[in-house]
Amino acid sequence: MSRYTYTLHPENSGGQPRQTYRRSQLDKMTTFQLREICRRERLVVPARENGDREGLIRLIMRFRGQRDYRHLTAADAQGLGRIQEFLNRCPLKIRGDEEIRIPGTIILYRGTGMDALDGYEIAAKQPLYEGNLLLVDEKNQVYTCLYIKEQQKKMYLFRGKDMEILPLEKGRYFILYFPEERISEYLWDCCAGNRKPEPGFAQAVRIPLLSLEVREVEPTDMPLVIDFGSSNTTMGICREDNIPRIVRSEGGVVIPSVIGVEEAAKGQVRYVFGHEAVRMCGQNYRDEDVPVFFDIKRWVSDPDRSERVTLSDGHKYQIGRREMLRAFLDYLLDLGRQQFKCSFRNIQMLSPVRQKEKFKELFTELLPEYQVDCELDEGMAVLFDSIHSLISQAKYQRGKWYRALIIDCGGGTTDLTSGRFRIDNTRVSYTIDLETSYENGDTNFGGNNLTYRIFQLLKVKLAQAIFGEGGRETPAAGENASSLEEAFRKAESRIPTRFREYENQRREEYFCVKNNFYYLFGLAEQIKKRFFGQTFLYELQVGTSPGEGGLFLDRFKLSLMEGGAFAHLSREIAFTFYLNEVEEILRPDVYGLMDRFLGQKFASGELTAYGMIKLTGQSCKSRLFTEALKEYVPGKLIQNTRAGEAGEELKLCCLEGALAYFSNCKLGYMKVDHRYEVGALPYEIMAYTHENQEHVLIRSLDKEDHIGCISRFKIGRQLDLYLNSAQGKRLKTYCFAYDASGFSRTTQEEIDRQYAGTVIQEETDIILEGEMKFFVWVSRKRWGFVVLPILREGDLLYKGEETFFDFEDDTWELNFFDGRK
């Protein structure tokens, strides 16, 4: 039979499926963006609705809409009771359907949920929607609710952790699936107690189960080990079978250390974490706040501060860092409980060696119902990964001391840790002597620095592609960093990203600039991952209509400055990144870091004592780190990810070493004697004398416990101390305020008892009448320094309060998300 029908856009038939949109996405878009979607999707807009934003949304949802399904994730017995009453009243037409298949045996756990990792996949010949399901018996008695969710183009059974499970009775059990979406939506309203028109009839597919079992989540004494990173977090546990298991999240083992905030009912806020928070940041279209927080590991240095967010309802909220950190930890614990089906009593946090005591103190306060410890620092865990490998492969020499340097380049910081260990095999177990020492560090260099450089280059290329400025492909190739900085500053006038400078401007302008920064920074992170991923990539195209393998640039998420006002990008553009130019802009930073860490050790010949150099942290995926190291040590000593492995291996090195340690200790296979210390400090403490001369109290990279002293006349009330980097850069000013009238009388004998080896008699004996001497010394465990004032008056000694100051806090640390970039 001939075809007499007309096919609209025949070139599209049988091609790629059209993009679909959710209502929650469209609500964030401007009218201009909605009209552009209609143009791109070839939807005919009636003239009367061309400026009607709500009409445009309805049109897109009608032809390209994707439902936002409401899932039953939480309910108590009363909510299930309301669903039961509805089933009792509503006439049901129930049929069996062999075309829908689910696993016949299902195990439910009280107190935790079910997700795709549980493996309950649903297969069907006809398309299924992400609807709510009911677990019932042959009498249609409801016991709990589940729902369908799509993951990686497959449908799985899900269940919320707060969904009640009523006591089971003897009988057969079934899953009820409702082919009509309106029934699934009504079940949600019914459970919540919302008054909605009740369906007078419902169809249901009853899928029989072979076996159903409800179990309790059993407690375990094995610790949940958490490697809390600046950019990503990993965690795992060794169960009774001694096989290490690592928590997975959306197809991988790394969980972004990201917290998002969104509005909830009745003026409350709701937190989202990990991959969901990253997606939330990427979904911002219109001129609104970006309520997402990155680099939250830095909050450990200053956890008592609050963060300000403006949500879509227009209200501003002040949220404490402690509250958000506790919420993030609860999220991690829920993930572990759900995947391992056990509840934890013990938490082991892996910490930087310099912040070991601070980590333990803070997380013990945040998780009072758990036993929190920081038994291993990150450097020690990395070393134990090597030890475990040497023992497993029988490649060690008994009693020989091995020395290693660990360079851990994470998302926000880089630490240099030295370690040495020896292995002995006794009659009953291995004996391990393990020592780690903090050698150097840079709290302002990590993966975010590399992303920022790419962000600069991206912004310059974008300005050149849009406005044709510069007339060259890039100022980076073959030129110094100052050329890139200059081009970056010029691009700021056209594509502003320094949103801190717009705080006194109109609200819409501020959020336009803020969204510019977050969108381009996220795009730069994707570019970095593409170039330094497992697959070699020489070039990468970025454009508004990229080809296969390119990176998509959403021009409606950019706000450009044209004629003194913000406008959207109105035309298609494309430009190319090349590996050599990316490495060119990163090379000075990476090589400079290695020179600061290893230059002095190389010049003194100390590097020859190390038998291995370990690179850890995902930032070290770039070959630049290995190239820079080869300037100082032979390549055979460098250990990083092995060929063909995923980049996650560098992040997992620390966690896997810790899991091996706790497993071997539990089994009694090893007796480990481990010691750690903070050796050198990458800071200098200085003050000015009354003659305005600099006086260094604590020297940088000094491994000795020297005590600094400086004096003032007794009428003073404030001593200013200055924190400098190892390169002499001023980082912070400390104002030590004191009141001599409140000092307590003391004696030299009492000082000797309290501060043996710190405040020495030779220094107190020479204190003059009316002189106040300030003693300054380092507290390595607490990662800070102590100030103690002593006054001589009337030939008597008086002592002030001992005061502790942290080295690190948010006042001087480099923050790429502060709006000044």
PDB file of C-alpha atoms in Angstrom, residues 36-223:
ATOM      1  CA  GLU A  36      15.746  28.964  21.832  1.00  0.00           C
ATOM      2  CA  ILE A  37      14.854  25.400  22.896  1.00  0.00           C
ATOM      3  CA  CYS A  38      11.684  25.611  20.832  1.00  0.00           C
ATOM      4  CA  ARG A  39      13.728  26.794  17.837  1.00  0.00           C
ATOM      5  CA  ARG A  40      16.317  24.038  18.267  1.00  0.00           C
ATOM      6  CA  GLU A  41      13.682  21.325  18.768  1.00  0.00           C
ATOM      7  CA  ARG A  42      11.586  22.703  15.867  1.00  0.00           C
ATOM      8  CA  LEU A  43       8.516  23.321  17.971  1.00  0.00           C
ATOM      9  CA  VAL A  44       6.066  25.794  16.423  1.00  0.00           C
ATOM     10  CA  VAL A  45       5.270  28.544  18.938  1.00  0.00           C
ATOM     11  CA  PRO A  46       1.909  30.319  18.511  1.00  0.00           C
ATOM     12  CA  ALA A  47       2.372  34.065  18.155  1.00  0.00           C
ATOM     13  CA  ARG A  48       0.292  34.780  21.262  1.00  0.00           C
ATOM     14  CA  GLU A  49       2.573  32.572  23.371  1.00  0.00           C
ATOM     15  CA  ASN A  50       5.914  33.886  22.077  1.00  0.00           C
ATOM     16  CA  GLY A  51       6.442  35.977  25.208  1.00  0.00           C
ATOM     17  CA  ASP A  52       4.463  33.751  27.590  1.00  0.00           C
ATOM     18  CA  ARG A  53       7.048  31.897  29.682  1.00  0.00           C
ATOM     19  CA  GLU A  54       4.553  29.458  31.199  1.00  0.00           C
ATOM     20  CA  GLY A  55       3.070  28.741  27.764  1.00  0.00           C
ATOM     21  CA  LEU A  56       6.517  27.952  26.382  1.00  0.00           C
ATOM     22  CA  ILE A  57       7.152  25.526  29.250  1.00  0.00           C
ATOM     23  CA  ARG A  58       3.838  23.781  28.602  1.00  0.00           C
ATOM     24  CA  LEU A  59       4.677  23.485  24.892  1.00  0.00           C
ATOM     25  CA  ILE A  60       8.118  21.969  25.560  1.00  0.00           C
ATOM     26  CA  MET A  61       6.730  19.603  28.172  1.00  0.00           C
ATOM     27  CA  ARG A  62       4.001  18.449  25.767  1.00  0.00           C
ATOM     28  CA  PHE A  63       6.382  17.437  22.965  1.00  0.00           C
ATOM     29  CA  ARG A  64       9.777  17.072  24.636  1.00  0.00           C
ATOM     30  CA  GLY A  65       8.824  16.692  28.273  1.00  0.00           C
ATOM     31  CA  GLN A  66      10.308  14.243  30.709  1.00  0.00           C
ATOM     32  CA  ARG A  67       8.347  13.537  33.863  1.00  0.00           C
ATOM     33  CA  ASP A  68       9.671  14.407  37.303  1.00  0.00           C
ATOM     34  CA  TYR A  69       8.339  11.381  39.159  1.00  0.00           C
ATOM     35  CA  ARG A  70       7.558  11.601  42.847  1.00  0.00           C
ATOM     36  CA  HIS A  71       8.910   8.516  44.560  1.00  0.00           C
ATOM     37  CA  LEU A  72       7.732   7.049  47.835  1.00  0.00           C
ATOM     38  CA  THR A  73      11.031   7.124  49.717  1.00  0.00           C
ATOM     39  CA  ALA A  74       9.729   7.531  53.271  1.00  0.00           C
ATOM     40  CA  ALA A  75       6.550   6.544  55.059  1.00  0.00           C
ATOM     41  CA  ASP A  76       5.433   5.422  58.503  1.00  0.00           C
ATOM     42  CA  ALA A  77       2.691   2.935  59.397  1.00  0.00           C
ATOM     43  CA  GLN A  78       0.022   5.646  59.084  1.00  0.00           C
ATOM     44  CA  GLY A  79       1.092   6.475  55.532  1.00  0.00           C
ATOM     45  CA  LEU A  80       0.996   2.813  54.563  1.00  0.00           C
ATOM     46  CA  GLY A  81      -2.374   2.590  56.276  1.00  0.00           C
ATOM     47  CA  ARG A  82      -3.808   5.318  54.040  1.00  0.00           C
ATOM     48  CA  ILE A  83      -2.545   3.451  50.950  1.00  0.00           C
ATOM     49  CA  GLN A  84      -4.157   0.271  52.302  1.00  0.00           C
ATOM     50  CA  GLU A  85      -7.495   2.029  52.752  1.00  0.00           C
ATOM     51  CA  PHE A  86      -7.314   3.290  49.150  1.00  0.00           C
ATOM     52  CA  LEU A  87      -6.671  -0.236  47.817  1.00  0.00           C
ATOM     53  CA  ASN A  88      -9.585  -1.559  49.860  1.00  0.00           C
ATOM     54  CA  ARG A  89     -11.927   1.040  48.340  1.00  0.00           C
ATOM     55  CA  CYS A  90     -10.656   1.171  44.781  1.00  0.00           C
ATOM     56  CA  PRO A  91     -11.797  -1.498  42.285  1.00  0.00           C
ATOM     57  CA  LEU A  92      -8.636  -3.139  40.969  1.00  0.00           C
ATOM     58  CA  LYS A  93      -8.254  -4.967  37.720  1.00  0.00           C
ATOM     59  CA  ILE A  94      -5.264  -7.187  38.445  1.00  0.00           C
ATOM     60  CA  ARG A  95      -3.499  -9.211  35.805  1.00  0.00           C
ATOM     61  CA  GLY A  96      -0.326 -11.214  35.685  1.00  0.00           C
ATOM     62  CA  ASP A  97       2.246 -10.198  33.118  1.00  0.00           C
ATOM     63  CA  GLU A  98       5.039 -12.531  32.170  1.00  0.00           C
ATOM     64  CA  GLU A  99       6.625  -9.766  30.110  1.00  0.00           C
ATOM     65  CA  ILE A 100       7.759  -7.963  33.290  1.00  0.00           C
ATOM     66  CA  ARG A 101      10.505  -9.892  35.065  1.00  0.00           C
ATOM     67  CA  ILE A 102      12.180  -9.147  38.373  1.00  0.00           C
ATOM     68  CA  PRO A 103      14.423 -11.357  40.534  1.00  0.00           C
ATOM     69  CA  GLY A 104      12.294 -13.919  42.328  1.00  0.00           C
ATOM     70  CA  THR A 105      14.147 -13.623  45.658  1.00  0.00           C
ATOM     71  CA  ILE A 106      14.285 -10.250  47.402  1.00  0.00           C
ATOM     72  CA  ILE A 107      15.917  -9.406  50.726  1.00  0.00           C
ATOM     73  CA  LEU A 108      14.869  -6.199  52.472  1.00  0.00           C
ATOM     74  CA  TYR A 109      16.863  -4.602  55.291  1.00  0.00           C
ATOM     75  CA  ARG A 110      15.277  -2.428  57.930  1.00  0.00           C
ATOM     76  CA  GLY A 111      17.003   0.872  58.527  1.00  0.00           C
ATOM     77  CA  THR A 112      18.641   1.082  55.125  1.00  0.00           C
ATOM     78  CA  GLY A 113      17.527   1.409  51.551  1.00  0.00           C
ATOM     79  CA  MET A 114      17.885  -0.405  48.260  1.00  0.00           C
ATOM     80  CA  ASP A 115      19.475   0.911  45.076  1.00  0.00           C
ATOM     81  CA  ALA A 116      20.967  -0.260  41.778  1.00  0.00           C
ATOM     82  CA  LEU A 117      23.975  -1.821  43.508  1.00  0.00           C
ATOM     83  CA  ASP A 118      21.648  -4.361  45.131  1.00  0.00           C
ATOM     84  CA  GLY A 119      21.134  -5.725  41.633  1.00  0.00           C
ATOM     85  CA  TYR A 120      17.348  -6.058  41.484  1.00  0.00           C
ATOM     86  CA  GLU A 121      17.027  -5.286  37.794  1.00  0.00           C
ATOM     87  CA  ILE A 122      13.644  -5.146  36.079  1.00  0.00           C
ATOM     88  CA  ALA A 123      13.338  -6.409  32.525  1.00  0.00           C
ATOM     89  CA  ALA A 124      10.290  -5.817  30.359  1.00  0.00           C
ATOM     90  CA  LYS A 125       9.386  -5.969  26.707  1.00  0.00           C
ATOM     91  CA  GLN A 126       7.298  -2.816  26.901  1.00  0.00           C
ATOM     92  CA  PRO A 127       8.668   0.527  28.202  1.00  0.00           C
ATOM     93  CA  LEU A 128       8.309   1.078  31.928  1.00  0.00           C
ATOM     94  CA  TYR A 129       8.122   4.388  33.714  1.00  0.00           C
ATOM     95  CA  GLU A 130       9.791   5.289  37.033  1.00  0.00           C
ATOM     96  CA  GLY A 131       6.696   4.659  39.110  1.00  0.00           C
ATOM     97  CA  ASN A 132       5.893   3.610  42.653  1.00  0.00           C
ATOM     98  CA  LEU A 133       5.367  -0.067  43.483  1.00  0.00           C
ATOM     99  CA  LEU A 134       3.641  -1.860  46.334  1.00  0.00           C
ATOM    100  CA  LEU A 135       4.710  -5.047  48.088  1.00  0.00           C
ATOM    101  CA  VAL A 136       1.539  -7.020  48.843  1.00  0.00           C
ATOM    102  CA  ASP A 137       0.342 -10.526  49.606  1.00  0.00           C
ATOM    103  CA  GLU A 138      -2.403 -12.511  47.871  1.00  0.00           C
ATOM    104  CA  LYS A 139      -5.032 -10.489  49.817  1.00  0.00           C
ATOM    105  CA  ASN A 140      -3.525  -7.189  48.650  1.00  0.00           C
ATOM    106  CA  GLN A 141      -2.275  -6.410  52.136  1.00  0.00           C
ATOM    107  CA  VAL A 142       0.388  -3.690  51.811  1.00  0.00           C
ATOM    108  CA  TYR A 143       3.723  -4.234  53.594  1.00  0.00           C
ATOM    109  CA  THR A 144       5.994  -1.580  52.106  1.00  0.00           C
ATOM    110  CA  CYS A 145       6.551   0.611  49.062  1.00  0.00           C
ATOM    111  CA  LEU A 146       9.270   0.458  46.445  1.00  0.00           C
ATOM    112  CA  TYR A 147       9.842   2.360  43.231  1.00  0.00           C
ATOM    113  CA  ILE A 148      11.516   2.002  39.836  1.00  0.00           C
ATOM    114  CA  LYS A 149      14.484   4.145  38.872  1.00  0.00           C
ATOM    115  CA  GLU A 150      16.567   4.143  35.719  1.00  0.00           C
ATOM    116  CA  GLN A 151      20.359   3.854  36.027  1.00  0.00           C
ATOM    117  CA  GLN A 152      22.716   3.427  33.084  1.00  0.00           C
ATOM    118  CA  LYS A 153      19.718   2.786  30.787  1.00  0.00           C
ATOM    119  CA  LYS A 154      18.504  -0.067  32.982  1.00  0.00           C
ATOM    120  CA  MET A 155      15.544  -0.207  35.353  1.00  0.00           C
ATOM    121  CA  TYR A 156      16.118  -1.201  38.991  1.00  0.00           C
ATOM    122  CA  LEU A 157      14.094  -1.674  42.143  1.00  0.00           C
ATOM    123  CA  PHE A 158      14.754   1.059  44.717  1.00  0.00           C
ATOM    124  CA  ARG A 159      13.573   1.529  48.281  1.00  0.00           C
ATOM    125  CA  GLY A 160      14.035   4.507  50.587  1.00  0.00           C
ATOM    126  CA  LYS A 161      15.866   3.940  53.858  1.00  0.00           C
ATOM    127  CA  ASP A 162      13.031   5.617  55.797  1.00  0.00           C
ATOM    128  CA  MET A 163      10.297   3.480  54.270  1.00  0.00           C
ATOM    129  CA  GLU A 164       8.507   1.379  56.898  1.00  0.00           C
ATOM    130  CA  ILE A 165       8.292  -2.417  56.496  1.00  0.00           C
ATOM    131  CA  LEU A 166       5.259  -3.892  58.248  1.00  0.00           C
ATOM    132  CA  PRO A 167       5.623  -7.323  59.903  1.00  0.00           C
ATOM    133  CA  LEU A 168       5.293 -10.105  57.340  1.00  0.00           C
ATOM    134  CA  GLU A 169       2.704 -12.827  57.602  1.00  0.00           C
ATOM    135  CA  LYS A 170       2.825 -16.300  56.129  1.00  0.00           C
ATOM    136  CA  GLY A 171       1.765 -16.310  52.539  1.00  0.00           C
ATOM    137  CA  ARG A 172       2.793 -15.487  49.029  1.00  0.00           C
ATOM    138  CA  TYR A 173       4.091 -12.045  48.117  1.00  0.00           C
ATOM    139  CA  PHE A 174       3.797  -9.951  44.986  1.00  0.00           C
ATOM    140  CA  ILE A 175       4.970  -6.666  43.519  1.00  0.00           C
ATOM    141  CA  LEU A 176       2.149  -4.451  42.240  1.00  0.00           C
ATOM    142  CA  TYR A 177       3.039  -2.300  39.228  1.00  0.00           C
ATOM    143  CA  PHE A 178       0.502   0.267  38.011  1.00  0.00           C
ATOM    144  CA  PRO A 179       0.683   0.870  34.223  1.00  0.00           C
ATOM    145  CA  GLU A 180      -1.112   4.214  34.611  1.00  0.00           C
ATOM    146  CA  GLU A 181       1.136   6.977  35.909  1.00  0.00           C
ATOM    147  CA  ARG A 182      -1.792   8.747  37.568  1.00  0.00           C
ATOM    148  CA  ILE A 183      -2.134   5.860  40.042  1.00  0.00           C
ATOM    149  CA  SER A 184       1.533   6.055  40.997  1.00  0.00           C
ATOM    150  CA  GLU A 185       1.211   9.807  41.523  1.00  0.00           C
ATOM    151  CA  TYR A 186      -1.933   9.339  43.627  1.00  0.00           C
ATOM    152  CA  LEU A 187      -0.161   6.807  45.848  1.00  0.00           C
ATOM    153  CA  TRP A 188       2.397   9.502  46.688  1.00  0.00           C
ATOM    154  CA  ASP A 189      -0.315  12.016  47.607  1.00  0.00           C
ATOM    155  CA  CYS A 190      -2.281   9.402  49.508  1.00  0.00           C
ATOM    156  CA  CYS A 191       0.740   8.399  51.592  1.00  0.00           C
ATOM    157  CA  ALA A 192       1.540  12.056  52.337  1.00  0.00           C
ATOM    158  CA  GLY A 193      -2.061  12.746  53.397  1.00  0.00           C
ATOM    159  CA  ASN A 194      -2.717  15.239  50.573  1.00  0.00           C
ATOM    160  CA  ARG A 195      -6.384  15.594  49.666  1.00  0.00           C
ATOM    161  CA  LYS A 196      -6.610  14.748  45.950  1.00  0.00           C
ATOM    162  CA  PRO A 197      -9.467  13.376  43.793  1.00  0.00           C
ATOM    163  CA  GLU A 198      -9.433   9.615  44.224  1.00  0.00           C
ATOM    164  CA  PRO A 199      -9.278   7.396  41.125  1.00  0.00           C
ATOM    165  CA  GLY A 200     -12.425   5.333  40.777  1.00  0.00           C
ATOM    166  CA  PHE A 201     -10.653   2.471  39.050  1.00  0.00           C
ATOM    167  CA  ALA A 202      -7.098   1.162  38.724  1.00  0.00           C
ATOM    168  CA  GLN A 203      -5.229  -1.438  36.711  1.00  0.00           C
ATOM    169  CA  ALA A 204      -2.320  -3.293  38.256  1.00  0.00           C
ATOM    170  CA  VAL A 205       0.209  -5.900  37.167  1.00  0.00           C
ATOM    171  CA  ARG A 206       0.898  -8.465  39.894  1.00  0.00           C
ATOM    172  CA  ILE A 207       4.404  -9.952  39.708  1.00  0.00           C
ATOM    173  CA  PRO A 208       4.929 -12.969  42.002  1.00  0.00           C
ATOM    174  CA  LEU A 209       7.991 -13.396  44.212  1.00  0.00           C
ATOM    175  CA  LEU A 210       9.613 -16.723  44.897  1.00  0.00           C
ATOM    176  CA  SER A 211      11.000 -15.698  48.262  1.00  0.00           C
ATOM    177  CA  LEU A 212      10.888 -12.589  50.434  1.00  0.00           C
ATOM    178  CA  GLU A 213      13.027 -12.030  53.500  1.00  0.00           C
ATOM    179  CA  VAL A 214      13.316  -9.097  55.891  1.00  0.00           C
ATOM    180  CA  ARG A 215      16.538  -8.737  57.852  1.00  0.00           C
ATOM    181  CA  GLU A 216      17.922  -6.359  60.412  1.00  0.00           C
ATOM    182  CA  VAL A 217      21.107  -4.437  59.742  1.00  0.00           C
ATOM    183  CA  GLU A 218      23.673  -6.081  62.015  1.00  0.00           C
ATOM    184  CA  PRO A 219      26.322  -4.015  63.812  1.00  0.00           C
ATOM    185  CA  THR A 220      29.967  -4.645  63.027  1.00  0.00           C
ATOM    186  CA  ASP A 221      33.126  -3.944  64.995  1.00  0.00           C
ATOM    187  CA  MET A 222      35.221  -3.508  61.868  1.00  0.00           C
ATOM    188  CA  PRO A 223      35.832   0.189  61.232  1.00  0.00           C
TER     189      PRO A 223
END
